[in-house]
Amino acid sequence: MMDRERWDRIQDVFHRAADLGEAERERVLEDACAGDSELLDHVRAMIEEDSRGESLLDLDVEQVAGRILDAPAIQEIGGYQIQRLLGEGGMGVVYLAARKDLGNLVALKILREAWPSPARRQRFESEQRTLAQLNHPSIARLYDAGTLADGTPWFVMEYVDGVPLTEYCRAQDCGVDERLKLFRAVCEAVEYAHQHGIIHRDLKPPNILVRADGCVRLLDFGIAKQIERGALEANQTRTGMHLLTPAYASPEQIRGEAVGIASDVYSLGVILYELLAGRLPFDVADKTPAEAASLIAMEDPVKPSAIVARNSGGATTGTVSWTDLDVLCLAAMHKDRGRRYASVKALISDVDHYLKHEPLEAHPDSRVYVAGKFLRRNWAAVSVAALVAALLLFAGSLALTLRRNAPVVTPPRTVAVLPFANTGSDHSMDFLGSTIPGEIARLLGRARSLTVRPFDASRAGMDARKAARQLNAASVVIGHFVKEGDQLQVAIEALDVGTNYSMWRDTFIIPAANTIGLEGAIASRTRNGLGPTLGAKEFAWATVMGGDSVLETSSRPKNQRAYDLFLQAMGMNGPLENPKLARTMLEQSLALDPGYAPAWNALSHMCEGDSWYGDGGKEAAECALNAAKRAAQLDPDNVWAVDGLTVVEAEHNQVAAAYRDAAELVRRRPENSGAHFNLSYALRYAGLLEEAEKECNTGLLLDPQWSGLRSCAVAFLLHGDYPRAVDFLHLDLGTQFEKALSMDVFLREGKEHEALEARPATAPDWAGFPVLFAYLEHRPASEVATLAQAMKPVTDPEMNYFSAAHLAYAEQPEAALQMLRAAITAGYCAYPGIESDPMLQAIRSNAGFAELRALASECREQFMAARDQ
């Protein structure tokens, strides 16, 4: 055992050296240790541990390998009298303790992490508060926490006198339904943690205890992570093999990739498999780490029904529907995160369906999917002739069934707000049909616990459930209004899409001329009724605390005339019936109320449209950029405002600024899929395709069915990962964008016939598609050349890159080189795509291409230098 004087000496040297540069640190260590090799070894080991950035949530008593120092013998901590040892690991010990004043038993964990830096101490305290908020009947409570005088962290948990879930089910000889009900209780606890931003990351039966009364307790959030930080700091989201339990770990955890909600879903699937089959899907007990990783990441598990049949001599009949139970397990355990249940809530829903003898929402993999997976895995073993025949057989149906046969689960807490109907005869108020729901969507969008689809005025008059399904929304907000005399009556209702059940409704009357009063009434009802009903706990919390932190003052109008002008301009902006007049009204509104962020955001979109489709030119482009900057400055948490800024900056040769703004939004709103898409957009323009892909994958994890992620396909396309590009295109299946970009995929794969089959009915008027269509349709060369010569660069440099690719494919090298130069010099780095894109092969030998390649590489290097600064 180390004495206190020696320990103080070690900590003193550590704190003097830890934050220094390597050369300076070595000098200080040599001077301070003065030939004491043991002291030097201790301090260096501590510095190495500190550099890993681990925190309270990274520590786990049972699993982490031994640390350097022994914990001191302690009899009492923070008013808790230690009684006996419950467990011991390399990083700490767990004691049974009693609170001195009350006598109740607790589990007290002491962590051998006695050298926290100020940053680590702050992180410990933050995470302690987060875990303390987990107040659920099936989660062991965190009661207390603190640090000893030397910095050693300790915390006190609820003591659970129970046995592991699987052991309890065996001892009680539980039937399938009983096991599912216990499993459902576990799922509810995990879903509750997810709602509070915590991913467990180590779900397994030893961490799920069942008391004698049948009550479940989920415990040991030892390597849990906060979703907010996990989505932002990739190096902080990786769980090494030495921390996790391989048998229950997801393939992405085994590979050391960033983890999220889907990883907990996978682990729950393994637990369910073990509960049903009586064994784990993969036996890794005698495997090396590499063998275990390969088995879990590559092999498919045997259906649990087959295990049960084998163990019972082939009998799996009776009241148990093993087909559905197989689907429950295997959908949760799918290797592809995108094909698992999108949330624990979705898994709970299917457990309920099974218990009620109802059809499941998830479906087994189709034969087309299985055949395609077999071909990819056994490429070398299949002859060329057989492979070609198989591809011809399955290619057409694969595209149609890939999305159709994935587990059909709607993202949790996803909301669409539809246009409101004017049920009166006063059509001067028609503009409220888009402005009222637009305001509701904007307010709901401030809640981190909701995913709100961007308001789309074009869906006016559409059936609510049909529109919500098209938008992949679980809930939909509808409404109507009528003006009678000088009074305006507004009705708002929230529907559950699956059941068409009315979740919440309200009607209010307000003077028609008092539009600021209307906005206040909408804000109040959104915060106090609609939002909490839909799952936005932030609104109710703000009300309880007596504040309005969710609805910041920068997003609230302050001038009646200014707000009237804003509403009228927005009402005109839907059909773009008079964009110049609408812009004038917005500018007048902002002159009266320059602090209203939504008006700046609207002006930015108005000017961007004029730059793209009107005659606004450079002036409109500058207007779009300046207005977007102002909107984001006033309302930095608003995803849609920063989205507009990121796009405008990227498209106007300010990619480094776009990256900084997008990264800041991810820091503020890490739970939002759109924030990660914005960051991927900037990275894509900078040519950092792998980083862009990671952000796209994170966005898809957070919102697996959001069509707004469709253009993520570009990053994978330019990187040569065509199947993944198709996955993102299928988020927007059947649209002109999806069909047009599918052509690009096929052409890069050398499948010209399939490209022609996939094309939209008319050539898109962007990215040089008219030239490409003319070439593929074998029109006269003179016609193709004339179309090529007429092409001019557009505002968006990425479109110029695609134009260059299409021109090169259409044998128009000079026009292609000019368009490629326009893309690169406008800030679209195009590297490494310029090196590897098959569509540019025809111009790589042309004079001037080497210069463009150098410009593209320099563009990316300049971005990375600016980012590092």
mmCIF file of N, CA, C and O in Angstrom, residues 307-316:
data_model
loop_
_atom_site.group_PDB
_atom_site.id
_atom_site.type_symbol
_atom_site.label_atom_id
_atom_site.label_comp_id
_atom_site.label_asym_id
_atom_site.label_seq_id
_atom_site.Cartn_x
_atom_site.Cartn_y
_atom_site.Cartn_z
ATOM 1 N N ILE A 307 -32.398 -22.926 -32.875
ATOM 2 C CA ILE A 307 -31.718 -23.393 -31.658
ATOM 3 C C ILE A 307 -32.716 -24.112 -30.757
ATOM 4 O O ILE A 307 -32.442 -25.199 -30.225
ATOM 5 N N VAL A 308 -33.892 -23.522 -30.587
ATOM 6 C CA VAL A 308 -34.910 -24.124 -29.733
ATOM 7 C C VAL A 308 -35.355 -25.461 -30.299
ATOM 8 O O VAL A 308 -35.514 -26.460 -29.572
ATOM 9 N N ALA A 309 -35.542 -25.512 -31.637
ATOM 10 C CA ALA A 309 -35.966 -26.772 -32.267
ATOM 11 C C ALA A 309 -34.913 -27.854 -32.082
ATOM 12 O O ALA A 309 -35.225 -29.023 -31.807
ATOM 13 N N ARG A 310 -33.651 -27.487 -32.221
ATOM 14 C CA ARG A 310 -32.547 -28.439 -32.074
ATOM 15 C C ARG A 310 -32.500 -28.987 -30.649
ATOM 16 O O ARG A 310 -32.280 -30.165 -30.423
ATOM 17 N N ASN A 311 -32.738 -28.090 -29.670
ATOM 18 C CA ASN A 311 -32.648 -28.510 -28.273
ATOM 19 C C ASN A 311 -33.884 -29.270 -27.793
ATOM 20 O O ASN A 311 -33.848 -29.915 -26.750
ATOM 21 N N SER A 312 -34.988 -29.137 -28.541
ATOM 22 C CA SER A 312 -36.224 -29.797 -28.122
ATOM 23 C C SER A 312 -36.629 -30.917 -29.067
ATOM 24 O O SER A 312 -37.782 -31.330 -29.079
ATOM 25 N N GLY A 313 -35.671 -31.351 -29.867
ATOM 26 C CA GLY A 313 -35.965 -32.455 -30.782
ATOM 27 C C GLY A 313 -36.845 -32.057 -31.934
ATOM 28 O O GLY A 313 -37.564 -32.877 -32.501
ATOM 29 N N GLY A 314 -36.825 -30.773 -32.274
ATOM 30 C CA GLY A 314 -37.574 -30.303 -33.443
ATOM 31 C C GLY A 314 -38.912 -29.703 -33.116
ATOM 32 O O GLY A 314 -39.613 -29.212 -34.004
ATOM 33 N N ALA A 315 -39.317 -29.672 -31.862
ATOM 34 C CA ALA A 315 -40.633 -29.145 -31.492
ATOM 35 C C ALA A 315 -40.540 -27.667 -31.148
ATOM 36 O O ALA A 315 -39.928 -27.307 -30.155
ATOM 37 N N THR A 316 -41.155 -26.805 -31.955
ATOM 38 C CA THR A 316 -41.243 -25.375 -31.640
ATOM 39 C C THR A 316 -42.670 -24.888 -31.819
ATOM 40 O O THR A 316 -42.911 -23.724 -32.080
#
